[in-house]
Short mmCIF file of C-alpha atoms and ligand atoms in Angstrom, two decimals:
data_model
loop_
_atom_site.label_atom_id
_atom_site.label_comp_id
_atom_site.label_asym_id
_atom_site.label_seq_id
_atom_site.Cartn_x
_atom_site.Cartn_y
_atom_site.Cartn_z
CA MET A 5 -21.73 27.00 -261.72
CA ASN A 6 -21.69 25.65 -258.08
CA GLN A 7 -23.89 26.64 -255.21
CA SER A 8 -21.35 28.95 -253.51
CA ALA A 9 -20.86 30.96 -256.73
CA LEU A 10 -24.62 31.66 -256.64
CA GLN A 11 -24.05 33.77 -253.53
CA THR A 12 -22.91 36.83 -255.53
CA TRP A 13 -25.34 39.18 -257.31
CA ASP A 14 -24.84 42.31 -259.36
CA VAL A 15 -27.94 44.43 -259.96
CA PHE A 16 -27.94 47.16 -262.66
CA CYS A 17 -30.21 50.14 -262.38
CA LYS A 18 -30.57 52.95 -264.86
CA ILE A 19 -32.72 55.83 -263.70
CA VAL A 20 -34.95 56.82 -266.57
CA ASP A 21 -37.16 59.32 -264.76
CA ASN A 22 -39.00 59.42 -261.46
CA HIS A 23 -38.22 57.09 -258.60
CA GLY A 24 -39.72 53.73 -259.63
CA ASP A 25 -36.54 52.14 -261.11
CA ILE A 26 -34.34 52.80 -258.10
CA GLY A 27 -37.32 52.22 -255.76
CA VAL A 28 -37.72 48.63 -257.02
CA CYS A 29 -33.94 47.95 -257.27
CA TRP A 30 -33.26 49.23 -253.76
CA ARG A 31 -35.98 47.05 -252.17
CA LEU A 32 -34.84 43.97 -254.01
CA CYS A 33 -31.13 44.52 -253.25
CA GLN A 34 -31.94 44.90 -249.46
CA GLN A 35 -33.96 41.63 -249.66
CA LEU A 36 -31.13 39.76 -251.33
CA ALA A 37 -28.59 41.09 -248.82
CA ASN A 38 -30.58 41.03 -245.70
CA GLU A 39 -33.14 38.21 -246.04
CA GLN A 40 -30.82 35.89 -248.00
CA ALA A 41 -27.36 36.95 -246.79
CA LEU A 42 -26.11 37.13 -250.39
CA ARG A 43 -23.25 39.41 -251.54
CA VAL A 44 -24.99 42.17 -253.58
CA ARG A 45 -23.62 45.05 -255.64
CA LEU A 46 -26.01 47.65 -256.96
CA PHE A 47 -24.60 49.60 -259.93
CA ILE A 48 -26.46 52.93 -260.52
CA ASP A 49 -25.98 55.36 -263.46
CA ASP A 50 -27.27 58.41 -261.66
CA MET A 51 -26.19 58.58 -258.02
CA PRO A 52 -27.73 62.04 -257.09
CA ALA A 53 -31.19 60.85 -258.37
CA ALA A 54 -30.79 57.56 -256.48
CA ALA A 55 -30.19 59.61 -253.27
CA HIS A 56 -33.90 60.48 -253.15
CA ILE A 57 -34.71 56.89 -252.35
CA VAL A 58 -31.40 55.97 -250.57
CA PRO A 59 -30.81 59.05 -248.43
CA GLN A 60 -27.58 57.67 -246.79
CA LEU A 61 -26.03 57.50 -250.31
CA HIS A 62 -23.13 59.86 -250.96
CA PRO A 63 -23.51 60.79 -254.64
CA LYS A 64 -19.78 61.38 -255.16
CA LEU A 65 -18.46 58.06 -253.82
CA ALA A 66 -17.74 55.42 -256.47
CA GLN A 67 -18.47 52.60 -253.98
CA GLN A 68 -20.05 52.50 -250.56
CA ASP A 69 -21.76 49.94 -248.29
CA ILE A 70 -25.35 50.80 -247.24
CA ASP A 71 -27.63 48.48 -245.38
CA GLY A 72 -25.68 45.41 -246.37
CA VAL A 73 -25.65 46.36 -250.07
CA THR A 74 -22.51 47.57 -251.95
CA VAL A 75 -23.66 50.62 -253.96
CA CYS A 76 -21.40 51.39 -256.94
CA ALA A 77 -21.36 53.89 -259.76
CA TRP A 78 -22.00 52.33 -263.18
CA PRO A 79 -19.00 49.95 -263.69
CA ASN A 80 -15.73 50.61 -265.40
CA GLU A 81 -13.94 48.13 -267.60
CA SER A 82 -12.00 46.40 -264.70
CA ILE A 83 -15.04 45.13 -262.75
CA MET A 84 -15.44 41.30 -262.60
CA PRO A 85 -19.12 40.21 -262.90
CA ALA A 86 -20.96 38.39 -260.17
CA ALA A 87 -22.34 34.85 -260.61
CA THR A 88 -25.80 36.28 -261.17
CA VAL A 89 -26.43 39.52 -263.03
CA LEU A 90 -29.75 41.18 -262.78
CA GLU A 91 -30.38 43.75 -265.44
CA THR A 92 -33.43 45.76 -264.51
CA PHE A 93 -36.04 47.18 -266.95
CA SER A 94 -33.83 46.45 -269.95
CA CYS A 95 -31.32 49.01 -268.94
CA GLY A 96 -28.55 47.25 -270.90
CA LEU A 97 -25.18 46.00 -269.69
CA PRO A 98 -21.72 47.45 -270.69
CA MET A 99 -20.13 45.39 -273.45
CA ALA A 100 -16.76 44.79 -271.70
CA TYR A 101 -18.70 43.47 -268.64
CA LEU A 102 -20.83 41.19 -270.82
CA GLU A 103 -17.77 39.69 -272.39
CA LYS A 104 -16.50 38.76 -268.89
CA MET A 105 -19.92 37.37 -268.09
CA VAL A 106 -19.54 34.96 -271.01
CA ALA A 107 -16.11 33.94 -269.87
CA GLN A 108 -17.22 33.01 -266.43
CA GLN A 109 -20.74 31.80 -267.29
CA SER A 110 -22.69 34.24 -265.20
CA HIS A 111 -26.45 34.03 -265.23
CA TRP A 112 -28.16 36.92 -266.97
CA ILE A 113 -31.69 37.85 -265.90
CA ASN A 114 -33.69 40.85 -267.03
CA LEU A 115 -36.25 42.01 -264.44
CA ASP A 116 -39.03 43.65 -266.44
CA TYR A 117 -41.83 46.03 -265.58
CA LEU A 118 -44.98 44.83 -263.76
CA SER A 119 -48.07 44.34 -265.68
CA ALA A 120 -51.39 42.49 -264.99
CA GLU A 121 -51.89 41.65 -268.70
CA ASP A 122 -52.42 38.05 -269.87
CA TRP A 123 -49.35 37.86 -272.06
CA VAL A 124 -47.08 38.20 -269.12
CA ALA A 125 -47.39 34.57 -268.03
CA ASP A 126 -46.37 33.43 -271.60
CA PHE A 127 -43.34 35.54 -271.66
CA HIS A 128 -42.10 35.08 -268.09
CA GLY A 129 -38.91 32.98 -267.73
CA LYS A 130 -38.32 32.82 -271.53
CA PRO A 131 -34.71 32.62 -272.75
CA SER A 132 -33.39 35.04 -275.34
CA PRO A 133 -30.02 33.66 -276.82
CA GLN A 134 -27.85 36.58 -278.01
CA THR A 135 -26.56 36.81 -281.52
CA GLN A 136 -23.34 38.79 -280.79
CA LEU A 137 -22.13 36.77 -277.83
CA PRO A 138 -22.59 33.16 -276.67
CA ILE A 139 -24.76 33.96 -273.73
CA THR A 140 -28.54 33.82 -272.98
CA ARG A 141 -30.49 36.59 -271.40
CA HIS A 142 -33.62 35.43 -269.48
CA PHE A 143 -36.83 37.46 -269.07
CA PHE A 144 -38.30 37.63 -265.58
CA PHE A 145 -41.70 39.30 -265.50
CA PRO A 146 -43.32 40.32 -262.16
CA GLY A 147 -47.06 39.70 -262.14
CA PHE A 148 -50.28 38.87 -260.24
CA GLU A 149 -50.71 35.19 -261.02
CA ILE A 150 -48.88 32.03 -260.25
CA HIS A 151 -47.21 31.60 -263.61
CA THR A 152 -45.46 35.02 -263.46
CA GLY A 153 -42.61 36.28 -261.33
CA GLY A 154 -44.87 37.48 -258.57
CA LEU A 155 -44.82 40.76 -256.56
CA LEU A 156 -42.11 42.29 -254.37
CA ARG A 157 -42.98 41.58 -250.77
CA GLU A 158 -40.41 41.50 -247.93
CA ARG A 159 -40.68 38.43 -245.69
CA ASP A 160 -41.92 40.50 -242.68
CA LEU A 161 -44.00 43.14 -244.47
CA ILE A 162 -47.53 41.99 -243.61
CA ALA A 163 -46.55 41.23 -240.05
CA LYS A 164 -45.09 44.70 -239.74
CA ARG A 165 -48.25 46.25 -241.09
CA ILE A 166 -50.45 44.29 -238.69
CA ALA A 167 -48.19 45.20 -235.71
CA TYR A 168 -48.36 48.90 -236.71
CA SER A 169 -52.16 48.77 -236.92
CA LYS A 170 -52.26 47.66 -233.22
CA ASP A 171 -49.56 50.07 -231.97
CA ALA A 172 -51.21 53.45 -231.15
CA LEU A 173 -47.96 54.92 -229.80
CA THR A 174 -46.00 54.31 -233.00
CA GLN A 175 -48.88 55.64 -235.01
CA SER A 176 -48.95 58.80 -232.87
CA GLN A 177 -45.18 59.18 -233.29
CA PHE A 178 -45.56 58.79 -237.05
CA TRP A 179 -48.07 61.61 -237.25
CA GLN A 180 -45.93 63.84 -235.18
CA ALA A 181 -42.88 63.17 -237.19
CA LEU A 182 -44.72 64.17 -240.36
CA GLY A 183 -44.85 67.77 -238.95
CA CYS A 184 -48.54 68.39 -239.65
CA GLU A 185 -50.09 71.67 -238.40
CA GLN A 186 -53.31 70.06 -237.49
CA GLY A 187 -53.33 68.13 -234.26
CA GLN A 188 -53.24 64.43 -234.24
CA ALA A 189 -56.94 64.19 -233.11
CA ALA A 190 -58.10 66.37 -236.00
CA ILE A 191 -56.18 64.19 -238.43
CA GLU A 192 -57.47 61.04 -237.04
CA ASN A 193 -61.06 62.22 -237.07
CA SER A 194 -60.80 63.29 -240.78
CA LEU A 195 -60.81 61.15 -243.87
CA LYS A 196 -57.13 60.62 -244.60
CA ILE A 197 -56.07 60.48 -248.15
CA SER A 198 -52.49 60.26 -249.56
CA LEU A 199 -51.84 61.74 -253.01
CA PHE A 200 -48.89 60.57 -255.10
CA CYS A 201 -49.65 61.12 -258.81
CA TYR A 202 -48.47 62.26 -262.13
CA PRO A 203 -49.26 65.87 -263.14
CA GLN A 204 -51.96 64.70 -265.54
CA ALA A 205 -54.14 63.20 -262.71
CA ASN A 206 -57.64 64.52 -262.46
CA VAL A 207 -57.09 66.41 -259.17
CA PRO A 208 -59.82 69.05 -259.88
CA SER A 209 -62.51 66.37 -260.14
CA LEU A 210 -61.22 64.66 -256.93
CA LEU A 211 -61.34 67.92 -255.07
CA ALA A 212 -64.81 68.62 -256.32
CA GLY A 213 -65.90 65.18 -255.25
CA LEU A 214 -64.41 65.60 -251.82
CA HIS A 215 -66.07 68.95 -251.30
CA SER A 216 -69.42 67.29 -251.61
CA LEU A 217 -68.64 65.10 -248.61
CA ASP A 218 -70.15 65.86 -245.25
CA GLN A 219 -66.79 65.21 -243.55
CA ALA A 220 -63.39 66.75 -242.91
CA VAL A 221 -60.75 65.49 -245.27
CA THR A 222 -56.91 65.66 -244.91
CA LEU A 223 -54.95 65.22 -248.17
CA PHE A 224 -51.31 64.23 -247.55
CA PHE A 225 -49.35 65.44 -250.47
CA PRO A 226 -45.73 64.19 -250.55
CA ALA A 227 -43.41 66.79 -252.09
CA SER A 228 -42.53 65.71 -255.60
CA LEU A 229 -40.37 67.23 -258.26
CA LEU A 230 -43.21 67.12 -260.67
CA HIS A 231 -45.83 69.33 -258.98
CA SER A 232 -46.25 72.78 -257.58
CA THR A 233 -48.77 72.86 -254.76
CA ALA A 234 -50.08 76.27 -255.76
CA GLU A 235 -50.93 74.93 -259.28
CA LEU A 236 -52.60 71.80 -257.96
CA PHE A 237 -54.66 73.57 -255.36
CA PRO A 238 -55.14 77.08 -256.95
CA ASP A 239 -58.02 78.50 -254.96
CA PHE A 240 -57.06 77.08 -251.51
CA ALA A 241 -56.22 79.44 -248.68
CA ARG A 242 -52.81 79.26 -246.83
CA GLY A 243 -53.06 77.89 -243.33
CA ALA A 244 -50.75 78.61 -240.44
CA GLY A 245 -47.76 76.80 -241.87
CA LEU A 246 -47.50 74.92 -245.19
CA SER A 247 -51.10 73.59 -245.13
CA LEU A 248 -53.90 74.81 -247.44
CA ASN A 249 -57.56 74.86 -246.70
CA LYS A 250 -60.80 75.05 -248.61
CA HIS A 251 -64.24 74.10 -247.05
CA ASN A 252 -63.84 70.76 -245.60
CA ILE A 253 -60.41 69.94 -247.13
CA THR A 254 -57.00 70.47 -245.61
CA VAL A 255 -54.09 69.84 -247.90
CA GLN A 256 -50.98 68.95 -245.91
CA PRO A 257 -47.75 69.04 -247.97
CA ILE A 258 -45.28 66.50 -246.33
CA PRO A 259 -41.64 65.79 -247.25
CA PHE A 260 -40.65 62.92 -249.55
CA LEU A 261 -40.65 60.13 -246.99
CA SER A 262 -38.18 57.14 -246.62
CA GLN A 263 -39.64 53.96 -248.18
CA ALA A 264 -40.32 52.69 -244.72
CA ASN A 265 -42.26 55.78 -243.68
CA TYR A 266 -44.05 55.87 -246.98
CA ASP A 267 -45.39 52.45 -246.14
CA ARG A 268 -46.56 53.83 -242.79
CA LEU A 269 -48.42 56.56 -244.59
CA LEU A 270 -50.14 54.05 -246.87
CA TRP A 271 -51.07 51.88 -243.81
CA SER A 272 -52.35 54.98 -242.00
CA CYS A 273 -54.62 56.53 -244.67
CA ASP A 274 -58.19 55.57 -245.65
CA CYS A 275 -57.51 55.93 -249.33
CA ASN A 276 -54.19 56.03 -251.19
CA PHE A 277 -53.66 57.49 -254.63
CA VAL A 278 -50.52 55.86 -256.03
CA ARG A 279 -48.77 55.62 -259.37
CA GLY A 280 -46.15 53.89 -261.56
CA GLU A 281 -45.10 50.50 -260.16
CA ASP A 282 -43.61 50.44 -256.73
CA SER A 283 -46.09 52.66 -254.83
CA TRP A 284 -48.86 50.66 -256.59
CA VAL A 285 -47.58 47.37 -255.11
CA ARG A 286 -47.03 49.00 -251.69
CA ALA A 287 -50.71 50.21 -251.80
CA ILE A 288 -51.87 46.67 -252.55
CA TRP A 289 -49.99 45.30 -249.50
CA ALA A 290 -51.31 48.19 -247.33
CA GLY A 291 -54.76 46.59 -247.56
CA GLN A 292 -56.41 49.98 -247.71
CA ALA A 293 -58.57 51.49 -250.45
CA PHE A 294 -56.41 52.82 -253.32
CA ILE A 295 -56.53 54.26 -256.76
CA TRP A 296 -53.69 53.55 -259.17
CA GLN A 297 -52.45 55.90 -261.89
CA PRO A 298 -50.35 53.96 -264.39
CA TYR A 299 -47.29 55.55 -265.90
CA ILE A 300 -48.49 57.35 -268.96
CA GLN A 301 -47.54 55.78 -272.28
CA GLU A 302 -48.25 56.64 -275.90
CA GLN A 303 -51.53 55.53 -277.61
CA GLY A 304 -53.24 54.86 -274.31
CA THR A 305 -51.19 51.75 -273.65
CA HIS A 306 -51.33 52.58 -269.87
CA LEU A 307 -55.11 52.46 -269.97
CA LYS A 308 -55.11 49.02 -271.36
CA LYS A 309 -52.71 48.06 -268.59
CA MET A 310 -55.06 49.56 -266.04
CA GLN A 311 -58.02 47.68 -267.52
CA ALA A 312 -56.07 44.38 -267.24
CA PHE A 313 -55.36 45.18 -263.59
CA LEU A 314 -58.93 46.06 -262.84
CA ASN A 315 -60.17 42.78 -264.52
CA ARG A 316 -57.90 40.72 -262.29
CA TYR A 317 -58.29 42.80 -259.10
CA SER A 318 -62.14 42.85 -259.34
CA GLN A 319 -62.72 39.14 -260.00
CA GLN A 320 -63.87 38.63 -256.41
CA ALA A 321 -65.73 41.94 -256.11
CA SER A 322 -69.44 42.40 -256.55
CA PRO A 323 -70.51 43.85 -259.93
CA GLU A 324 -71.34 47.19 -258.23
CA LEU A 325 -67.99 47.41 -256.54
CA ALA A 326 -66.16 46.40 -259.75
CA SER A 327 -67.83 49.05 -261.67
CA LEU A 328 -67.18 51.72 -258.99
CA LEU A 329 -63.48 50.86 -258.93
CA SER A 330 -63.30 50.91 -262.69
CA ALA A 331 -65.09 54.28 -263.00
CA ALA A 332 -62.91 55.90 -260.28
CA HIS A 333 -59.69 54.56 -261.86
CA PHE A 334 -60.66 55.78 -265.36
CA ALA A 335 -61.85 59.15 -264.01
CA TRP A 336 -58.52 59.65 -262.22
CA SER A 337 -56.54 58.90 -265.38
CA ALA A 338 -58.88 60.82 -267.67
CA THR A 339 -57.30 63.59 -269.62
CA GLN A 340 -60.27 65.83 -269.41
CA ALA A 341 -62.34 67.11 -266.50
CA HIS A 342 -64.63 64.38 -265.40
CA ASP A 343 -67.84 64.01 -263.38
CA SER A 344 -66.65 64.52 -259.78
CA LYS A 345 -69.59 62.43 -258.43
CA ILE A 346 -67.61 59.24 -258.86
CA PHE A 347 -65.07 60.43 -256.24
CA THR A 348 -67.82 61.21 -253.76
CA GLU A 349 -69.33 57.81 -254.36
CA LEU A 350 -65.91 56.19 -253.93
CA MET A 351 -65.32 57.85 -250.53
CA GLN A 352 -68.86 57.01 -249.46
CA ALA A 353 -68.24 53.32 -250.28
CA LEU A 354 -64.74 53.22 -248.60
CA SER A 355 -65.55 50.55 -246.07
CA LEU A 356 -66.55 48.14 -248.81
CA VAL A 357 -63.56 49.12 -250.96
CA LYS A 358 -61.31 48.66 -247.99
CA GLU A 359 -62.71 45.26 -247.15
CA HIS A 360 -62.08 44.18 -250.74
CA ALA A 361 -58.58 45.66 -250.72
CA LEU A 362 -57.71 43.67 -247.63
CA ALA A 363 -59.10 40.48 -249.07
CA GLU A 364 -57.02 40.98 -252.15
CA ALA A 365 -53.90 41.73 -250.16
CA ASN A 366 -54.38 38.54 -248.18
CA ARG A 367 -55.16 36.45 -251.30
CA LEU A 368 -51.95 37.75 -253.10
CA ALA A 369 -49.85 37.35 -250.02
CA LYS A 370 -50.48 33.59 -250.25
CA GLN A 371 -48.57 33.40 -253.49
CA PRO A 372 -44.74 33.26 -253.41
CA ASP A 373 -43.13 36.69 -253.46
CA LEU A 374 -40.90 37.96 -256.32
CA LEU A 375 -37.60 37.29 -254.55
CA SER A 376 -38.51 33.69 -253.79
CA LYS A 377 -39.42 33.12 -257.43
CA LEU A 378 -36.31 34.84 -258.68
CA LEU A 379 -34.09 32.62 -256.45
CA SER A 380 -35.83 29.35 -257.57
CA PHE A 381 -35.51 30.59 -261.24
CA ASN A 382 -31.91 31.24 -260.72
CA GLU A 383 -31.45 27.75 -259.26
CA LYS A 384 -33.12 26.28 -262.29
CA LEU A 385 -30.68 28.13 -264.48
CA THR A 386 -27.82 26.41 -262.63
CA GLU A 387 -29.46 22.98 -263.27
CA ASN A 388 -30.11 23.94 -266.89
CA LYS A 389 -33.83 23.33 -266.35
CA VAL A 390 -35.04 26.61 -268.03
O1 LIG B 8 -41.80 57.53 -259.32
P1 LIG B 8 -42.74 56.66 -260.16
O2 LIG B 8 -43.61 57.38 -261.07
O3 LIG B 8 -41.83 55.62 -260.95
C1 LIG B 8 -42.11 55.27 -262.31
C2 LIG B 8 -42.67 53.88 -262.43
O4 LIG B 8 -41.85 52.92 -261.77
C3 LIG B 8 -42.84 53.52 -263.88
O5 LIG B 8 -43.25 52.21 -263.99
C4 LIG B 8 -41.44 53.66 -264.52
O6 LIG B 8 -41.53 53.38 -265.87
C5 LIG B 8 -40.98 55.08 -264.32
O7 LIG B 8 -40.87 55.41 -262.97
C6 LIG B 8 -39.59 55.35 -264.95
O8 LIG B 8 -43.62 55.75 -259.20
P2 LIG B 8 -43.31 54.49 -258.35
O9 LIG B 8 -42.99 53.32 -259.17
O10 LIG B 8 -44.38 54.33 -257.40
O11 LIG B 8 -41.90 54.83 -257.57
C7 LIG B 8 -41.98 55.73 -256.50
C8 LIG B 8 -40.96 55.22 -255.42
O12 LIG B 8 -40.82 56.23 -254.44
C9 LIG B 8 -41.49 54.05 -254.65
O13 LIG B 8 -40.38 53.22 -254.33
C10 LIG B 8 -42.08 54.66 -253.36
C11 LIG B 8 -41.17 55.79 -253.16
N1 LIG B 8 -41.60 56.92 -252.32
C12 LIG B 8 -41.01 57.15 -251.17
O14 LIG B 8 -40.14 56.44 -250.76
N2 LIG B 8 -41.42 58.24 -250.39
C13 LIG B 8 -42.43 59.00 -250.81
O15 LIG B 8 -42.76 59.97 -250.01
C14 LIG B 8 -43.08 58.74 -251.97
C15 LIG B 8 -44.24 59.58 -252.42
C16 LIG B 8 -42.67 57.65 -252.76
#
């Protein structure tokens, strides 16, 4: 396949649950289209669910152009495949479409889930010849080290974060746009925490740990389909508007933000509780303290993934900091009530945790990002070097 044929990409996204699948696909498609000027079609199986992440999307339209990307409903038989086809998270491709891929020798890459486990480097880039059709599927694994597919990071992301941190006016506009009942000064003088988690997260222990602090705390709680605010904060009193209060803690429910504004929230908070895959990576790039809750899997597989991440993430940390980060992560993902002291200790050590987070963000940002690696991998496929 020649160079010009490499200019077209089809990305396939099946929305299993939550927002991570479409969150990752949408970011990557925008990078392909806007950073690389490639022609990109994004096929989505559930348009109404995708509209949470792509608010401009009209769920009833079969095809529409948004931010340089052609967004399409899952394809019908007549669609001709692009030169490069990116299946995401093993979502599968329609058989009629696959047959056409064989005929025109499209590249077939499967973008897998992110994990910090050691096996990832061994499996990244491996070919998987198919038995039913004369075509090879290739595994592309994101990851934290140089022999993996890397992490999603837009070209200008770090520069944007640094510019935001120096721009008091934009920060003030961001707080105002969030519609908080507390004034900006009260927010800025409090310990700011964002909370995006699965229902199993150990919120009661976190709240107990925060109550022990000698400091005002604002908890930003992005509305999610999974939680009811009243259930999460049962004995909090209603404030003037949507906010809830107890002792030193104000819970501020906020709308589900655009991906760009969610980044701003992560950049603005002192500590971010994140989950799944995409918010986890964004929290890493934010360079602020964070606690990650992995997507819950059977037999505690998610806890092994968390351990693998902590091992990698804490390599440059002091033994004390490494053990604090580990204890806080395991307490947050614990299925039973847990000693709340660890969350008090975490908040008291935030300046050290943040220093480490920033150093890790800077270290990881020196590695090539996922899109750069994906493009060079695709070129190697053309040259038959894989
Ligand atoms: O929604 P998630 O739990 O998605 C998960 C994971 O990706 C998991 O690995 C996968 O198996 C499962 O879905 C099916 O968490 P995640 O990955 O952080 O995705 C959330 C997306 O929502 C991310 O792109 C950030 C975005 N977001 C906003 O744009 N605005 C918001 O206000 C919030 C809270 C999130």
